[in-house]
Amino acid sequence: MTDKPERFDVIVVGAGPAGMSAAYLLAKEGLNVVVIERGDFPGSKNVMGGVLYRHPTEEIIPGFWREAPLERHVVETQTWVLTEKAAFKAAHRHEAFAQEPYNSFTVLRARFDKWMGQQVRAAGALIVPETVVEEPIMQGDKVVGVRTGRPDGDLYADVVIAADGVNSLLAQKVGLREKEIPTNEAALAVKEVIALPREVIEDRFQITGDQGVTIEMYAEATWGMVGTGFIYTNKDSLSVGCGALISQLVERGVTPNDLLEHMKSHPVVAPLLEGGETREYLAHLIPEGGLYGMPKLSTHGMLVVGDAAMLVNSMHREGSNLAMLSGKMAAQAVLRAKEWNDFSAESLAYYDQLLRDSFIYKDLYKYRNMARFFETHPEFFGFYPELLNEACREMLTVDGVSKRSKQRKIFWDALRRRMPWRMALDFYGAWRSIA
Amino acid sequence: MLHVVVCIKQVPDTTQVRIDPETNTLVREGIPAIINPFDMPAIEAGMQLKDRYGATVSLLCMGPPQASEALQKALSYGADRGVLLSDRALIGSDTLATSKALACGVEALGKEMPVDLVICGKLEKRRIRVRRVLEGAEEVLDAPLPALLTVLKELGEPRYASLPAVIRGLRTSIPVWGVKEIEVNTDEVGLAGSPTQVRRIFAPPQREPGEVVSADGEAEKIANLILDRLIEAGFVEG
């Protein structure tokens, strides 16, 4: 075939939440957009824990939740602090979360993204699956296109949006970021989708209809490593997973699979999963560098969005959110650049500005020191959870000892195990890092 | 010019299909639809004939409207056109009725350009000579055209399509032909034209692992052991 290489307005690399959001909004404005995806279809390579928030998603597709394939709307959020044999649980449920328009939903990414892909196509963008982008095509210091692994695979465009995920090859090759992410700035998360009958899920989690529950777990859930575990209720399955900093997994010689099995066998977790059949097993690298890990976000002819830009707020399990919104901001910057016919670094820096003025940057700034703090304070994943659970046990055990004596015992036990000034420093530090 | 028609089908990804143990039906939900893997060598066979003899390759697929995706993808390998047979009257077709509809589709394609060869997964020149792979041997067959061939995966997977071809495929809108266009009698297709009736679908029971008998030592001992077993099972009279 003698097809000439075609020129597009925008090349989006990666059909994840960030790339598809940008592609959808740009195609809707009539730009000639092509999305290059390495998987078989949009979503086939995408992994998320499974909670999708309505508000940011409506910034892309208003009213999406009336037609998109969603699992359950979240009415209850639980946080568990685990020790080997105990759990301290906090839960919040509000009637407001059970009313339309819901706050958040559990989703199975592959199904949702397939739907999202249809919307992107309907908006007029072209999605080219099963195609790997190998490198940017440069003219001097300008990105003018991408080279794919297919024969005659060069594509040219005014601007390239790198939405190619946490290991972003494009950002690396253009020199916007370091080659490798430091192992203490990335978490490895694994997840299983465990099938259970609807009624069993509704019974075990005390929900009705399409209501859903999310559980976040700390401390023993990740064997005391910096990370979290989770259980999210889908219609007829549970998303169960956990993740920890790679540096700590390596140091302890623990595989992510060991970690997940350990969590699943916890006496408080196991009964919720009992009788379930594992249907899918997924793994994902999560950028945890926060603000300090953020690469340069734009250059001549290219923008970096989503995981590729390390936009993850690990404190609030927000990744897909930030990805979608960064996609929207990238689209806004590209539309303005198109109007001015100026795709220089200066023009595209409008994207950086939008991001810096948004809550994304503010949140990442707020939690900028959190990851480092907890990495150097393992007591928050071991000693303190133990203290908390043992204090509860002491107070709840009726054994002829007066409550005042029990309080005194708890107090002195704690002081004997850690100096009071250390504890004061710990909590001051923790508060500083998240407040 | 040689006109080759390749028949393809869209199927749920077979590596991911499960059977619901309660309802005994295929769980298709959330399972990606792909081109039948057995049809991929057929597409490649068509492309080889195009490379070597300049054949015109048409793709024919019967299925629901979304099966046009499979045709778009198959087009990216370099086929000249794709036609989707899709009609409410074709729903429920069994092997016989599907064959009838495809045959009529091939005939309808033939009206535009006479068809020389039809290739199906699992191939037809004026005369065609093919090598048929048998167990431990090869057989050379010779036949006049037009003909119908089926190909096996040994023929190879389709080449890696070029990017412009993929983009062209994705942009091609696939014509949809119904029973009118292929001039088929509605009694001969769909549920009405399908003598096969599905009574029940069930997952095959798990096969019990075979018995492993270890017999170290002499051949005579082993032979006796086998003989004992055969007598026991009643295959040999004692």
XYZ file of C-alpha atoms in Angstrom:
673
model
C 0.000 0.000 0.000
C 1.294 3.459 -0.789
C -0.435 5.418 1.956
C 1.376 8.642 2.791
C 2.031 9.340 6.465
C -0.848 11.384 7.696
C -0.568 14.559 9.731
C -2.698 14.868 12.829
C -3.392 17.825 15.065
C -2.704 15.794 18.184
C -1.146 12.418 18.918
C -2.112 11.000 22.302
C 0.103 8.160 23.455
C -1.774 5.802 25.786
C -5.507 5.090 26.159
C -5.626 5.395 29.916
C -7.833 7.801 31.841
C -5.501 10.790 31.189
C -4.997 10.140 27.473
C -8.633 9.351 26.755
C -9.846 12.436 28.608
C -7.553 14.689 26.566
C -8.454 12.893 23.311
C -12.191 13.078 24.020
C -12.202 16.829 24.752
C -9.935 17.679 21.795
C -11.872 15.530 19.313
C -15.091 17.154 20.493
C -13.617 20.512 19.546
C -13.056 19.190 16.036
C -9.336 18.497 16.184
C -7.900 15.566 14.254
C -6.805 13.314 17.120
C -5.181 9.893 17.088
C -4.693 7.776 20.207
C -1.965 5.126 20.093
C -2.554 2.242 22.530
C -0.285 -0.750 23.042
C -3.019 -3.024 24.403
C -5.704 -4.875 22.430
C -8.288 -2.247 23.310
C -8.567 0.831 25.544
C -8.415 -0.353 29.119
C -6.752 -3.693 28.463
C -3.570 -2.471 30.174
C -5.156 -0.137 32.688
C -5.170 -0.965 36.368
C -6.692 0.937 39.244
C -7.856 -0.048 42.684
C -11.375 0.570 41.629
C -12.864 3.800 42.947
C -13.974 6.413 40.420
C -15.127 9.825 41.659
C -18.105 11.457 39.954
C -17.031 15.102 40.105
C -13.731 14.942 38.202
C -15.173 12.430 35.734
C -18.064 14.778 34.978
C -15.474 17.421 34.093
C -14.775 15.188 31.101
C -18.159 13.591 30.333
C -21.066 15.264 32.129
C -23.719 12.788 33.210
C -21.448 9.809 32.461
C -22.746 7.881 35.436
C -26.203 7.463 33.930
C -24.868 5.289 31.107
C -21.343 4.118 31.865
C -20.751 0.579 33.139
C -20.227 1.173 36.867
C -20.299 -1.320 39.694
C -21.662 0.222 42.915
C -21.975 3.742 44.334
C -19.971 4.066 47.528
C -22.052 4.796 50.616
C -19.579 3.720 53.249
C -15.874 4.284 53.673
C -13.968 2.220 56.210
C -10.444 2.555 57.515
C -8.867 -0.340 59.368
C -5.684 -0.399 61.382
C -4.527 -4.000 61.557
C -2.171 -5.860 63.799
C -1.432 -9.540 63.533
C -4.524 -10.603 65.421
C -6.634 -7.493 65.706
C -8.236 -4.672 63.820
C -9.259 -1.185 64.846
C -12.026 -0.169 62.467
C -13.431 3.262 61.702
C -16.364 3.584 59.347
C -18.372 6.427 57.923
C -21.690 6.061 56.143
C -23.955 8.924 55.111
C -27.445 8.868 53.610
C -26.275 11.648 51.254
C -23.898 9.205 49.558
C -26.865 6.965 48.727
C -28.580 9.765 46.782
C -28.094 10.780 43.153
C -25.812 12.208 41.901
C -23.520 9.870 43.795
C -20.099 10.865 45.096
C -18.042 7.931 43.911
C -18.371 4.509 42.327
C -16.526 1.254 42.328
C -15.571 0.303 38.769
C -13.827 -2.452 36.885
C -11.405 -0.406 34.810
C -11.341 -2.672 31.736
C -15.120 -2.413 31.343
C -15.308 1.294 32.067
C -12.410 2.150 29.758
C -13.937 0.166 26.927
C -17.017 2.358 27.257
C -14.834 5.453 27.516
C -13.050 4.331 24.333
C -16.414 4.219 22.534
C -17.141 7.791 23.654
C -13.709 8.914 22.432
C -14.338 7.272 19.046
C -17.830 8.744 18.832
C -16.308 12.171 19.491
C -14.236 11.629 16.348
C -10.832 10.503 17.576
C -9.099 7.533 16.052
C -7.888 4.875 18.492
C -5.131 2.680 17.087
C -4.710 -0.396 19.309
C -1.929 -3.011 19.466
C 0.648 -0.398 18.543
C 3.706 0.513 20.596
C 5.285 3.935 20.506
C 9.063 3.454 20.478
C 10.374 6.996 20.519
C 9.546 10.617 19.908
C 10.478 12.116 16.528
C 12.508 15.251 17.229
C 13.415 18.226 15.119
C 16.094 19.986 17.152
C 14.546 20.268 20.584
C 11.006 20.094 19.218
C 8.819 17.023 19.411
C 7.151 16.706 15.990
C 5.751 13.184 16.124
C 6.214 9.622 17.321
C 7.762 6.482 15.843
C 5.677 3.346 16.366
C 6.756 -0.264 16.113
C 4.658 -0.882 12.989
C 6.034 -0.796 9.425
C 5.779 2.779 8.030
C 4.991 3.660 11.613
C 5.932 7.340 11.807
C 3.211 9.778 12.744
C 3.416 13.550 12.797
C 1.366 16.128 14.682
C 1.444 19.656 16.054
C 1.578 18.307 19.559
C 2.122 14.990 21.323
C 0.421 14.238 24.633
C 2.429 11.688 26.584
C -0.096 9.643 28.566
C 2.099 6.558 28.445
C 1.997 5.704 32.118
C 4.274 5.540 35.095
C 7.376 4.478 33.137
C 6.739 7.149 30.485
C 9.234 6.353 27.751
C 8.416 9.615 25.996
C 9.101 11.835 29.007
C 12.382 9.962 29.517
C 13.521 10.142 25.906
C 12.676 13.822 25.585
C 14.649 14.381 28.774
C 11.823 15.651 30.949
C 12.604 13.171 33.690
C 15.136 10.720 35.027
C 15.439 7.347 33.364
C 14.442 5.297 36.353
C 12.069 6.076 39.174
C 13.858 5.672 42.536
C 12.515 2.532 44.225
C 11.397 4.546 47.223
C 9.257 6.731 44.957
C 7.212 3.900 43.505
C 4.858 1.363 44.998
C 4.016 -1.971 43.514
C 0.350 -2.811 43.934
C -1.351 -6.089 43.190
C -5.043 -6.766 43.022
C -7.372 -9.673 42.590
C -10.963 -9.594 41.420
C -12.694 -12.201 43.522
C -16.116 -13.366 42.376
C -18.873 -13.792 44.955
C -22.653 -13.905 44.520
C -24.400 -10.524 44.792
C -26.453 -11.572 47.793
C -23.369 -12.717 49.681
C -21.653 -9.370 49.101
C -24.730 -7.406 50.138
C -25.077 -9.533 53.242
C -21.440 -9.395 54.325
C -21.090 -5.656 53.776
C -24.607 -4.698 54.891
C -25.614 -2.955 51.704
C -28.633 -3.129 49.420
C -29.184 -2.593 45.715
C -26.221 -0.939 44.060
C -24.718 0.442 47.248
C -21.047 -0.177 47.834
C -18.403 -0.121 50.551
C -14.716 0.621 50.435
C -12.224 -0.528 53.037
C -8.718 0.827 53.340
C -6.289 -1.112 55.547
C -3.002 -0.162 57.109
C -0.085 -1.561 59.105
C -0.228 -5.377 59.265
C -2.130 -5.327 55.944
C 1.224 -4.521 54.326
C 3.370 -6.302 56.917
C 4.262 -2.959 58.431
C 5.548 -1.504 55.192
C 4.547 1.928 53.867
C 1.473 1.161 51.823
C -2.173 0.209 52.011
C -4.476 -2.690 51.467
C -8.038 -2.423 50.199
C -11.309 -4.205 49.615
C -13.875 -2.612 47.285
C -17.288 -4.090 46.599
C -18.304 -4.563 42.959
C -21.662 -5.948 41.803
C -20.710 -9.593 41.976
C -17.065 -9.449 42.886
C -14.624 -7.817 45.272
C -11.529 -5.888 44.262
C -8.940 -6.943 46.849
C -5.428 -5.633 46.759
C -2.455 -4.081 48.452
C 0.707 -2.246 47.636
C 3.921 -1.142 49.273
C 7.020 0.845 48.432
C 9.308 -1.164 46.152
C 12.370 -0.259 48.200
C 10.788 -1.869 51.269
C 9.542 -4.942 49.389
C 13.089 -5.492 48.136
C 14.633 -4.876 51.541
C 12.311 -7.398 53.175
C 12.514 -9.872 50.304
C 8.761 -10.027 50.028
C 6.969 -10.450 46.708
C 3.754 -8.506 46.117
C 1.987 -11.828 45.841
C 3.201 -12.906 49.307
C 1.949 -9.596 50.601
C -1.520 -10.038 49.153
C -1.794 -13.613 50.406
C -0.717 -12.429 53.846
C -3.434 -9.784 53.877
C -6.098 -12.151 52.553
C -5.367 -14.597 55.337
C -5.740 -12.032 58.132
C -8.432 -13.235 60.560
C -10.494 -10.097 60.009
C -10.139 -10.102 56.217
C -10.476 -13.806 55.394
C -14.159 -14.191 56.367
C -15.144 -11.438 53.931
C -13.500 -13.309 51.042
C -14.546 -16.810 51.990
C -15.940 -18.924 49.168
C -14.825 -16.417 46.550
C -13.183 -17.429 43.292
C -10.298 -15.368 41.924
C -11.193 -14.242 38.430
C -8.433 -11.768 37.588
C -4.976 -10.945 38.872
C -3.517 -7.538 38.122
C -0.393 -5.620 39.069
C 0.525 -1.997 38.701
C 3.401 0.357 39.449
C 2.226 3.469 41.277
C 4.306 6.650 41.264
C 4.593 7.781 44.880
C 7.159 10.531 44.471
C 4.469 13.152 44.866
C 5.470 16.721 44.224
C 9.203 15.987 44.328
C 8.811 13.188 41.796
C 6.973 15.376 39.302
C 8.895 15.747 36.025
C 8.919 18.819 33.814
C 5.395 18.811 32.436
C 5.780 20.373 29.004
C 8.287 21.171 26.276
C 8.238 22.151 22.594
C 5.427 20.122 21.055
C 4.792 17.793 23.999
C 2.805 17.597 27.241
C 3.003 14.953 29.952
C -0.186 13.876 31.771
C -1.426 11.367 34.356
C 0.873 8.724 35.811
C 3.524 9.750 33.262
C 3.605 13.070 35.134
C 3.572 11.192 38.473
C 0.261 12.771 39.408
C -0.829 10.558 42.275
C -2.088 11.587 45.685
C -1.429 8.445 47.659
C -2.932 9.835 50.850
C -6.372 10.022 49.271
C -6.058 7.118 46.788
C -6.436 9.668 43.942
C -4.680 8.713 40.728
C -7.273 8.340 37.983
C -8.848 11.618 39.121
C -5.680 13.567 38.710
C -5.035 11.750 35.442
C -8.397 12.763 33.967
C -8.118 16.360 35.131
C -4.538 16.691 33.880
C -5.864 15.359 30.548
C -8.463 18.105 30.565
C -5.900 20.795 31.329
C -3.609 19.484 28.599
C -6.575 19.687 26.192
C -7.210 23.291 27.234
C -3.565 24.214 26.651
C -3.564 22.501 23.251
C -6.750 24.301 22.185
C -5.210 27.644 23.109
C -1.972 26.744 21.318
C -4.015 25.725 18.268
C -5.842 29.044 18.287
C -2.550 30.940 18.388
C -0.866 28.394 16.132
C 1.992 28.318 18.602
C 3.115 24.937 19.967
C 6.330 26.177 21.549
C 7.328 25.338 25.109
C 6.276 28.839 26.185
C 2.779 28.447 24.748
C 2.279 24.930 26.109
C 3.513 26.035 29.540
C -0.093 27.206 29.943
C -0.711 23.571 30.945
C 1.821 23.846 33.804
C 0.099 27.022 34.896
C -3.370 25.450 34.874
C -2.075 22.539 36.901
C -0.303 24.751 39.418
C -3.434 26.834 39.949
C -5.566 23.743 40.531
C -6.185 21.661 43.616
C -3.929 18.980 42.118
C -0.790 20.972 42.727
C -2.070 22.279 46.044
C -2.802 18.772 47.289
C 0.503 17.402 46.088
C 2.186 20.337 47.792
C 0.311 19.675 51.025
C 1.441 16.049 51.135
C 4.884 16.669 49.611
C 6.759 15.410 52.643
C 4.384 12.643 53.637
C 5.929 9.739 51.730
C 9.405 10.490 53.031
C 8.143 10.944 56.573
C 6.365 7.615 56.777
C 9.192 5.835 55.011
C 11.496 6.920 57.843
C 8.911 6.332 60.593
C 8.003 2.647 60.457
C 6.489 2.887 63.959
C 3.296 4.191 62.353
C 2.918 0.835 60.608
C 3.899 -1.336 63.554
C 4.343 0.086 67.040
C 1.432 2.539 67.131
C -1.153 0.213 65.544
C -0.102 -2.402 68.118
C -0.429 0.129 70.932
C -3.870 1.158 69.757
C -5.224 -2.364 69.419
C -3.714 -3.544 72.701
C -5.105 -0.500 74.537
C -8.567 -1.335 73.185
C -8.198 -4.943 74.267
C -7.097 -3.943 77.731
C -10.010 -1.571 78.217
C -12.568 -4.015 76.847
C -11.363 -7.021 78.819
C -13.310 -7.449 82.069
C -10.966 -9.158 84.534
C -11.546 -7.600 87.941
C -9.041 -4.827 87.384
C -10.361 -1.303 87.743
C -10.591 0.883 84.648
C -8.300 3.472 86.221
C -5.613 0.840 86.809
C -6.013 -0.304 83.230
C -5.550 3.235 81.935
C -2.459 3.608 84.063
C -1.086 0.300 82.811
C -1.653 1.301 79.163
C -0.026 4.668 79.776
C 3.083 3.336 81.521
C 3.468 0.428 79.086
C 3.536 2.888 76.213
C 6.050 5.128 77.949
C 8.276 2.199 78.754
C 8.377 1.175 75.092
C 8.979 4.605 73.573
C 10.256 7.793 75.195
C 7.550 10.412 75.581
C 9.560 13.027 73.677
C 9.957 10.563 70.803
C 6.235 10.027 70.684
C 5.593 13.739 70.763
C 8.038 14.202 67.899
C 6.461 11.326 65.947
C 2.999 12.776 66.104
C 4.163 16.337 65.531
C 6.031 15.098 62.457
C 3.083 13.081 61.195
C 0.749 16.001 61.707
C 3.182 18.334 59.918
C 3.465 15.977 56.970
C -0.262 15.717 56.342
C -1.795 18.856 57.811
C -7.822 -11.254 -11.812
C -7.950 -13.752 -9.033
C -10.701 -12.947 -6.550
C -10.311 -14.477 -3.133
C -12.974 -14.318 -0.443
C -11.821 -14.895 3.130
C -14.519 -15.745 5.631
C -13.913 -14.571 9.164
C -15.874 -14.547 12.359
C -15.835 -12.486 15.531
C -15.747 -14.552 18.706
C -15.318 -13.883 22.417
C -11.653 -14.194 23.396
C -11.505 -17.957 23.854
C -8.786 -17.759 26.455
C -11.111 -15.804 28.710
C -14.455 -17.536 28.193
C -16.049 -19.162 31.182
C -19.262 -21.056 31.522
C -21.598 -19.962 34.265
C -21.980 -23.142 36.307
C -25.512 -22.222 37.362
C -27.129 -21.147 34.108
C -24.797 -23.195 31.879
C -24.436 -20.342 29.436
C -21.319 -18.604 28.138
C -20.342 -15.644 30.253
C -19.719 -13.079 27.503
C -19.993 -10.011 29.654
C -16.783 -8.033 29.796
C -15.016 -10.512 27.527
C -13.312 -8.790 24.601
C -14.442 -9.822 21.101
C -11.628 -10.829 18.758
C -11.183 -12.288 15.270
C -11.495 -16.061 15.548
C -7.859 -17.163 15.974
C -8.485 -19.995 13.475
C -9.336 -17.366 10.855
C -6.025 -15.510 11.205
C -4.089 -17.966 8.972
C -6.920 -17.678 6.430
C -6.357 -13.921 6.315
C -2.615 -14.527 5.887
C -3.308 -17.045 3.099
C -5.346 -14.382 1.328
C -2.533 -11.872 1.743
C 0.062 -14.327 0.373
C -2.099 -14.875 -2.714
C -2.330 -11.111 -3.072
C 1.455 -10.725 -2.834
C 2.199 -13.570 -5.226
C -0.636 -13.387 -7.760
C -2.058 -9.906 -7.219
C -5.329 -11.341 -6.000
C -8.198 -9.125 -4.928
C -9.098 -10.099 -1.382
C -12.587 -9.599 0.005
C -13.469 -10.309 3.597
C -16.843 -11.686 4.534
C -18.116 -11.833 8.077
C -21.508 -12.686 9.495
C -22.485 -11.349 12.887
C -24.026 -8.538 14.903
C -23.338 -4.890 13.886
C -20.358 -4.614 16.256
C -18.585 -7.348 14.235
C -17.597 -4.532 11.843
C -14.734 -3.979 14.308
C -13.310 -7.357 13.372
C -13.544 -6.470 9.682
C -11.834 -3.120 10.266
C -8.995 -4.886 11.958
C -8.768 -7.584 9.287
C -8.703 -4.862 6.617
C -5.554 -3.461 8.204
C -3.656 -6.577 7.078
C -4.167 -5.325 3.522
C -7.444 -6.824 2.272
C -9.266 -4.793 -0.388
C -12.730 -4.719 1.071
C -14.883 -6.063 3.848
C -18.573 -6.845 3.953
C -20.609 -7.606 7.031
C -23.652 -9.855 6.779
C -25.958 -8.665 9.488
C -29.707 -9.011 9.587
C -32.271 -9.847 12.223
C -33.356 -12.738 10.003
C -29.889 -14.286 10.377
C -30.005 -14.451 14.173
C -29.938 -17.957 15.567
C -28.327 -19.511 12.493
C -26.637 -22.850 13.133
C -23.746 -24.220 11.071
C -25.976 -25.127 8.139
C -27.870 -21.828 8.038
C -24.644 -19.845 8.517
C -23.053 -21.748 5.640
C -26.090 -20.943 3.504
C -25.891 -17.244 4.321
C -22.128 -17.138 3.693
C -22.576 -19.011 0.400
C -25.172 -16.466 -0.692
C -22.826 -13.686 0.470
C -20.017 -15.154 -1.662
C -22.432 -15.346 -4.602
C -23.437 -11.717 -4.102
C -19.741 -10.736 -4.018
C -19.317 -12.815 -7.176
C -21.795 -10.636 -9.025
C -19.380 -7.748 -8.716
C -16.334 -9.832 -9.542
C -16.376 -13.597 -10.098
C -15.028 -15.415 -7.069
C -12.228 -17.930 -7.655
C -11.421 -19.068 -4.204
C -13.016 -19.068 -0.797
C -10.731 -19.488 2.183
C -11.958 -20.390 5.603
C -10.108 -20.935 8.779
C -9.303 -24.474 9.770
C -8.338 -22.241 0.418
C -9.013 -21.807 -4.609
C -6.374 -20.341 -9.050
C -7.830 -21.749 -12.215
C -6.397 -24.899 -10.802
C -5.067 -25.021 -7.400
C -2.461 -27.268 -5.953
C -2.225 -27.475 -2.248
C -0.228 -29.465 0.194
C -2.377 -30.973 2.870
C -0.710 -31.703 6.146
C -1.577 -35.140 7.469
C -0.342 -36.812 10.560
C 3.278 -37.612 9.744
C 2.857 -37.023 6.010
C 1.883 -34.522 3.348
C -0.603 -35.008 0.565
C -0.542 -32.931 -2.644
C -3.991 -32.218 -3.979
C -4.939 -30.677 -7.281
C -8.340 -29.176 -8.037
C -10.045 -26.920 -10.570
C -11.250 -23.460 -9.518
C -13.463 -22.210 -8.122
C -12.776 -24.042 -4.914
C -13.060 -23.762 -1.186
C -10.152 -24.330 1.110
C -9.692 -24.394 4.791
C -6.324 -23.557 6.301
C -4.640 -24.498 9.560
C -2.555 -22.387 11.835
C 0.638 -23.901 10.370
C 0.175 -21.438 7.513
C 1.121 -18.680 9.894
C -0.260 -15.619 11.578
C -0.932 -12.503 9.532
C 1.969 -10.131 8.998
C 2.307 -7.101 11.277
C 0.153 -4.538 9.523
C 1.658 -1.164 8.624
C 0.446 1.880 10.502
C -1.141 3.556 7.432
C -2.992 0.299 6.696
C -4.273 0.086 10.266
C -5.488 3.684 10.128
C -7.132 3.068 6.739
C -8.863 -0.010 8.178
C -10.157 1.890 11.188
C -11.529 4.634 8.925
C -13.270 2.288 6.496
C -16.964 2.047 7.052
C -18.035 -1.495 6.526
C -21.037 -2.078 4.232
C -23.684 -4.178 5.916
C -25.597 -6.657 3.773
C -28.875 -8.170 4.882
C -30.927 -11.021 3.496
C -32.118 -8.765 0.629
C -28.622 -7.958 -0.591
C -27.468 -11.565 -0.551
C -30.816 -12.780 -1.951
C -31.297 -15.595 0.450
C -34.574 -17.226 1.304
C -35.370 -16.362 4.933
C -36.579 -19.960 5.508
C -33.053 -21.183 4.920
C -31.258 -19.003 7.450
C -31.666 -17.911 11.038
C -33.561 -20.021 13.501
C -35.995 -21.151 10.780
C -33.182 -22.536 8.657
C -31.363 -24.215 11.503
C -32.132 -27.880 12.091
C -29.815 -27.891 15.098
C -31.567 -27.358 18.357
C -29.633 -26.612 21.482
C -31.113 -28.639 24.275
C -28.592 -27.956 26.910
C -25.155 -26.421 27.334
C -22.940 -27.686 30.070
C -19.348 -27.416 31.108
C -17.533 -30.664 30.422
C -16.970 -32.442 33.732
C -13.416 -32.252 35.011
C -11.569 -35.341 33.863
C -10.271 -37.435 36.663
C -6.537 -37.777 36.504
C -5.514 -41.147 35.081
C -4.095 -43.801 37.376
C -0.337 -43.908 37.421
C 1.100 -47.320 38.138
C 4.780 -47.445 38.773
C 6.463 -50.725 38.034
C 10.179 -50.729 38.371
C 11.865 -53.785 37.099
C 11.404 -56.428 34.453
C 9.343 -56.247 31.336
C 7.512 -59.455 32.243
C 6.320 -57.979 35.511
C 5.094 -54.864 33.785
C 3.319 -56.901 31.116
C 1.566 -58.955 33.777
C 0.522 -55.845 35.590
C -1.017 -54.395 32.448
C -2.719 -57.689 31.652
C -4.186 -57.852 35.146
C -5.593 -54.383 34.752
C -7.116 -55.165 31.375
C -8.749 -58.306 32.721
C -9.987 -56.377 35.707
C -11.540 -53.751 33.445
C -13.105 -56.523 31.367
C -11.299 -55.648 28.118
C -9.542 -58.996 28.011
C -10.885 -62.321 29.089
C -8.865 -63.959 31.815
